[in-house]
Amino acid sequence: MIKDSIKQAQSYFSLGSDIKQALLFLQQNDLSNTQNGKYEIEKDKIFAIVQDYQTKQKETAKLEAHKKYIDIQFIIKGKEQLGYTHIDNTSISIPYDEEKDIMFLDGNCDFLTAEQGDFLIFFPHDAHMPSLTAEKTSYVKKVVVKIKI
């Protein structure tokens, strides 16, 4: 798991051309007025999902993980807390759904806060719990870039 400011994105370009392309997309586009939905960046390989929501309490959330995609989560507006841990520290609570590329997990995790301009990279071994309330329930606009592996 990586967390940093989008201003530092170039520090991670060496992780691969697909990650570089996704980070450049986030750096070079003003997504603040983009409608919610799915946007193709590179056909069948990289796409972005723009979403907005009210943050939720930890007690109502589950850890999740993916097998087919790396997630880059970028906070466009707002602030949220996220949980994270290595997948080896978890147990499966809802089995992997291949069509949706998601499984839900139980386990203890650490938490961090992400705010406007921050991005996080979650690899398949990174279980994560996004969209959590940081200090108080708040509005968040986020884009999740999915990179096929």
PDB file of C-alpha atoms in Angstrom:
ATOM      1  CA  MET A   1       0.000   0.000   0.000  1.00  0.00           C
ATOM      2  CA  ILE A   2       1.225   3.451  -0.908  1.00  0.00           C
ATOM      3  CA  LYS A   3      -0.202   6.807   0.208  1.00  0.00           C
ATOM      4  CA  ASP A   4       1.084  10.149  -1.039  1.00  0.00           C
ATOM      5  CA  SER A   5       0.080  13.495  -2.507  1.00  0.00           C
ATOM      6  CA  ILE A   6      -0.672  13.590  -6.221  1.00  0.00           C
ATOM      7  CA  LYS A   7       2.026  16.287  -6.388  1.00  0.00           C
ATOM      8  CA  GLN A   8       4.552  13.504  -5.678  1.00  0.00           C
ATOM      9  CA  ALA A   9       3.130  11.054  -8.234  1.00  0.00           C
ATOM     10  CA  GLN A  10       6.278  11.078 -10.386  1.00  0.00           C
ATOM     11  CA  SER A  11       8.095   9.303  -7.541  1.00  0.00           C
ATOM     12  CA  TYR A  12       6.053   6.195  -8.399  1.00  0.00           C
ATOM     13  CA  PHE A  13       6.296   6.194 -12.204  1.00  0.00           C
ATOM     14  CA  SER A  14       9.021   3.535 -11.998  1.00  0.00           C
ATOM     15  CA  LEU A  15       6.461   1.038 -10.632  1.00  0.00           C
ATOM     16  CA  GLY A  16       5.372   0.405 -14.204  1.00  0.00           C
ATOM     17  CA  SER A  17       3.968   2.044 -17.305  1.00  0.00           C
ATOM     18  CA  ASP A  18       0.343   1.327 -16.352  1.00  0.00           C
ATOM     19  CA  ILE A  19       0.719   2.902 -12.915  1.00  0.00           C
ATOM     20  CA  LYS A  20       2.488   5.853 -14.533  1.00  0.00           C
ATOM     21  CA  GLN A  21      -0.344   6.257 -17.054  1.00  0.00           C
ATOM     22  CA  ALA A  22      -2.972   6.133 -14.290  1.00  0.00           C
ATOM     23  CA  LEU A  23      -1.142   8.666 -12.123  1.00  0.00           C
ATOM     24  CA  LEU A  24      -0.647  11.002 -15.091  1.00  0.00           C
ATOM     25  CA  PHE A  25      -4.393  10.774 -15.766  1.00  0.00           C
ATOM     26  CA  LEU A  26      -5.042  11.905 -12.193  1.00  0.00           C
ATOM     27  CA  GLN A  27      -2.436  14.686 -12.372  1.00  0.00           C
ATOM     28  CA  GLN A  28      -3.434  16.069 -15.756  1.00  0.00           C
ATOM     29  CA  ASN A  29      -7.238  16.091 -15.456  1.00  0.00           C
ATOM     30  CA  ASP A  30      -9.423  18.289 -13.281  1.00  0.00           C
ATOM     31  CA  LEU A  31     -11.940  15.716 -12.104  1.00  0.00           C
ATOM     32  CA  SER A  32     -13.781  17.963  -9.645  1.00  0.00           C
ATOM     33  CA  ASN A  33     -16.736  18.505 -11.996  1.00  0.00           C
ATOM     34  CA  THR A  34     -16.679  15.073 -13.626  1.00  0.00           C
ATOM     35  CA  GLN A  35     -19.961  13.167 -13.442  1.00  0.00           C
ATOM     36  CA  ASN A  36     -20.049   9.902 -11.529  1.00  0.00           C
ATOM     37  CA  GLY A  37     -19.450   6.916 -13.764  1.00  0.00           C
ATOM     38  CA  LYS A  38     -16.894   4.741 -15.493  1.00  0.00           C
ATOM     39  CA  TYR A  39     -14.294   6.268 -17.832  1.00  0.00           C
ATOM     40  CA  GLU A  40     -11.983   4.234 -20.040  1.00  0.00           C
ATOM     41  CA  ILE A  41      -8.326   5.286 -19.978  1.00  0.00           C
ATOM     42  CA  GLU A  42      -6.844   2.387 -21.945  1.00  0.00           C
ATOM     43  CA  LYS A  43      -9.194  -0.158 -23.489  1.00  0.00           C
ATOM     44  CA  ASP A  44      -9.581  -3.360 -21.454  1.00  0.00           C
ATOM     45  CA  LYS A  45      -6.634  -2.390 -19.238  1.00  0.00           C
ATOM     46  CA  ILE A  46      -7.115   0.845 -17.271  1.00  0.00           C
ATOM     47  CA  PHE A  47     -10.355   2.582 -16.333  1.00  0.00           C
ATOM     48  CA  ALA A  48     -11.545   5.114 -13.776  1.00  0.00           C
ATOM     49  CA  ILE A  49     -14.682   5.104 -11.647  1.00  0.00           C
ATOM     50  CA  VAL A  50     -15.768   8.520 -10.368  1.00  0.00           C
ATOM     51  CA  GLN A  51     -18.003   8.336  -7.304  1.00  0.00           C
ATOM     52  CA  ASP A  52     -19.246  10.430  -4.434  1.00  0.00           C
ATOM     53  CA  TYR A  53     -20.751   9.453  -1.094  1.00  0.00           C
ATOM     54  CA  GLN A  54     -21.090  10.196   2.583  1.00  0.00           C
ATOM     55  CA  THR A  55     -18.453   8.466   4.696  1.00  0.00           C
ATOM     56  CA  LYS A  56     -19.551   5.555   6.899  1.00  0.00           C
ATOM     57  CA  GLN A  57     -18.712   4.271  10.359  1.00  0.00           C
ATOM     58  CA  LYS A  58     -16.054   1.544  10.757  1.00  0.00           C
ATOM     59  CA  GLU A  59     -18.577  -0.753  12.398  1.00  0.00           C
ATOM     60  CA  THR A  60     -20.578  -1.020   9.159  1.00  0.00           C
ATOM     61  CA  ALA A  61     -17.568  -1.644   6.889  1.00  0.00           C
ATOM     62  CA  LYS A  62     -15.576  -4.686   5.780  1.00  0.00           C
ATOM     63  CA  LEU A  63     -12.086  -5.121   4.439  1.00  0.00           C
ATOM     64  CA  GLU A  64     -11.986  -5.883   0.723  1.00  0.00           C
ATOM     65  CA  ALA A  65      -9.381  -7.148  -1.719  1.00  0.00           C
ATOM     66  CA  HIS A  66      -9.098  -7.724  -5.465  1.00  0.00           C
ATOM     67  CA  LYS A  67      -7.217 -10.276  -7.564  1.00  0.00           C
ATOM     68  CA  LYS A  68      -7.409  -8.881 -11.104  1.00  0.00           C
ATOM     69  CA  TYR A  69      -6.843  -5.160 -10.549  1.00  0.00           C
ATOM     70  CA  ILE A  70      -4.624  -2.713  -8.707  1.00  0.00           C
ATOM     71  CA  ASP A  71      -6.670   0.142  -7.198  1.00  0.00           C
ATOM     72  CA  ILE A  72      -5.456   3.719  -7.211  1.00  0.00           C
ATOM     73  CA  GLN A  73      -7.861   5.739  -5.071  1.00  0.00           C
ATOM     74  CA  PHE A  74      -7.660   9.516  -5.417  1.00  0.00           C
ATOM     75  CA  ILE A  75      -9.540  11.948  -3.192  1.00  0.00           C
ATOM     76  CA  ILE A  76     -10.979  14.744  -5.346  1.00  0.00           C
ATOM     77  CA  LYS A  77     -12.920  16.443  -2.529  1.00  0.00           C
ATOM     78  CA  GLY A  78     -13.350  15.750   1.155  1.00  0.00           C
ATOM     79  CA  LYS A  79     -11.579  13.586   3.690  1.00  0.00           C
ATOM     80  CA  GLU A  80     -11.943   9.964   4.727  1.00  0.00           C
ATOM     81  CA  GLN A  81     -10.298   7.340   6.836  1.00  0.00           C
ATOM     82  CA  LEU A  82      -9.202   4.035   5.301  1.00  0.00           C
ATOM     83  CA  GLY A  83      -8.217   0.765   6.890  1.00  0.00           C
ATOM     84  CA  TYR A  84      -5.485  -1.430   5.467  1.00  0.00           C
ATOM     85  CA  THR A  85      -3.581  -4.632   6.229  1.00  0.00           C
ATOM     86  CA  HIS A  86      -1.790  -7.428   4.406  1.00  0.00           C
ATOM     87  CA  ILE A  87      -4.243 -10.018   3.138  1.00  0.00           C
ATOM     88  CA  ASP A  88      -2.386 -12.716   5.126  1.00  0.00           C
ATOM     89  CA  ASN A  89      -3.658 -11.034   8.312  1.00  0.00           C
ATOM     90  CA  THR A  90      -7.305 -11.634   7.360  1.00  0.00           C
ATOM     91  CA  SER A  91      -9.877 -14.378   6.962  1.00  0.00           C
ATOM     92  CA  ILE A  92     -12.486 -14.552   4.209  1.00  0.00           C
ATOM     93  CA  SER A  93     -15.959 -13.452   5.262  1.00  0.00           C
ATOM     94  CA  ILE A  94     -17.531 -13.324   1.778  1.00  0.00           C
ATOM     95  CA  PRO A  95     -15.783 -15.468  -0.871  1.00  0.00           C
ATOM     96  CA  TYR A  96     -14.203 -14.008  -3.982  1.00  0.00           C
ATOM     97  CA  ASP A  97     -16.655 -12.968  -6.710  1.00  0.00           C
ATOM     98  CA  GLU A  98     -14.747 -13.355  -9.963  1.00  0.00           C
ATOM     99  CA  GLU A  99     -17.202 -11.267 -11.994  1.00  0.00           C
ATOM    100  CA  LYS A 100     -16.947  -8.297  -9.602  1.00  0.00           C
ATOM    101  CA  ASP A 101     -13.282  -8.977  -8.688  1.00  0.00           C
ATOM    102  CA  ILE A 102     -13.883  -8.572  -4.981  1.00  0.00           C
ATOM    103  CA  MET A 103     -13.796 -10.533  -1.773  1.00  0.00           C
ATOM    104  CA  PHE A 104     -14.628  -9.339   1.711  1.00  0.00           C
ATOM    105  CA  LEU A 105     -12.457 -10.103   4.689  1.00  0.00           C
ATOM    106  CA  ASP A 106     -12.365  -9.977   8.467  1.00  0.00           C
ATOM    107  CA  GLY A 107      -9.303  -8.949  10.424  1.00  0.00           C
ATOM    108  CA  ASN A 108      -7.585  -6.193  12.315  1.00  0.00           C
ATOM    109  CA  CYS A 109      -6.132  -3.316  10.362  1.00  0.00           C
ATOM    110  CA  ASP A 110      -4.355  -0.015  10.710  1.00  0.00           C
ATOM    111  CA  PHE A 111      -6.038   3.239   9.730  1.00  0.00           C
ATOM    112  CA  LEU A 112      -4.944   6.394   7.965  1.00  0.00           C
ATOM    113  CA  THR A 113      -6.634   9.557   6.800  1.00  0.00           C
ATOM    114  CA  ALA A 114      -6.675  10.698   3.180  1.00  0.00           C
ATOM    115  CA  GLU A 115      -7.833  14.109   2.046  1.00  0.00           C
ATOM    116  CA  GLN A 116      -8.173  16.171  -1.095  1.00  0.00           C
ATOM    117  CA  GLY A 117      -5.150  15.622  -3.350  1.00  0.00           C
ATOM    118  CA  ASP A 118      -4.041  12.340  -1.759  1.00  0.00           C
ATOM    119  CA  PHE A 119      -3.818   9.054  -3.649  1.00  0.00           C
ATOM    120  CA  LEU A 120      -3.455   5.502  -2.402  1.00  0.00           C
ATOM    121  CA  ILE A 121      -2.292   2.459  -4.338  1.00  0.00           C
ATOM    122  CA  PHE A 122      -3.662  -0.902  -3.217  1.00  0.00           C
ATOM    123  CA  PHE A 123      -2.113  -4.038  -4.698  1.00  0.00           C
ATOM    124  CA  PRO A 124      -3.855  -7.451  -4.606  1.00  0.00           C
ATOM    125  CA  HIS A 125      -2.119  -8.339  -1.315  1.00  0.00           C
ATOM    126  CA  ASP A 126      -3.447  -5.137   0.317  1.00  0.00           C
ATOM    127  CA  ALA A 127      -6.786  -5.640   2.035  1.00  0.00           C
ATOM    128  CA  HIS A 128      -8.421  -2.249   2.406  1.00  0.00           C
ATOM    129  CA  MET A 129     -11.483  -0.644   3.973  1.00  0.00           C
ATOM    130  CA  PRO A 130     -12.305   2.634   2.193  1.00  0.00           C
ATOM    131  CA  SER A 131     -14.928   5.347   2.697  1.00  0.00           C
ATOM    132  CA  LEU A 132     -14.760   5.608   6.483  1.00  0.00           C
ATOM    133  CA  THR A 133     -15.621   8.630   8.585  1.00  0.00           C
ATOM    134  CA  ALA A 134     -12.478  10.452   9.720  1.00  0.00           C
ATOM    135  CA  GLU A 135     -13.701  12.961  12.311  1.00  0.00           C
ATOM    136  CA  LYS A 136     -17.341  13.353  11.348  1.00  0.00           C
ATOM    137  CA  THR A 137     -19.516  12.011   8.562  1.00  0.00           C
ATOM    138  CA  SER A 138     -18.652  13.986   5.461  1.00  0.00           C
ATOM    139  CA  TYR A 139     -19.029  14.194   1.702  1.00  0.00           C
ATOM    140  CA  VAL A 140     -16.252  12.652  -0.404  1.00  0.00           C
ATOM    141  CA  LYS A 141     -15.733  12.707  -4.150  1.00  0.00           C
ATOM    142  CA  LYS A 142     -13.228  10.121  -5.277  1.00  0.00           C
ATOM    143  CA  VAL A 143     -11.928   8.438  -8.386  1.00  0.00           C
ATOM    144  CA  VAL A 144     -10.788   4.827  -8.301  1.00  0.00           C
ATOM    145  CA  VAL A 145      -8.491   3.916 -11.177  1.00  0.00           C
ATOM    146  CA  LYS A 146      -8.446   0.176 -11.835  1.00  0.00           C
ATOM    147  CA  ILE A 147      -5.343  -1.293 -13.494  1.00  0.00           C
ATOM    148  CA  LYS A 148      -5.601  -4.827 -14.853  1.00  0.00           C
ATOM    149  CA  ILE A 149      -2.728  -7.089 -13.821  1.00  0.00           C
TER     150      ILE A 149
END
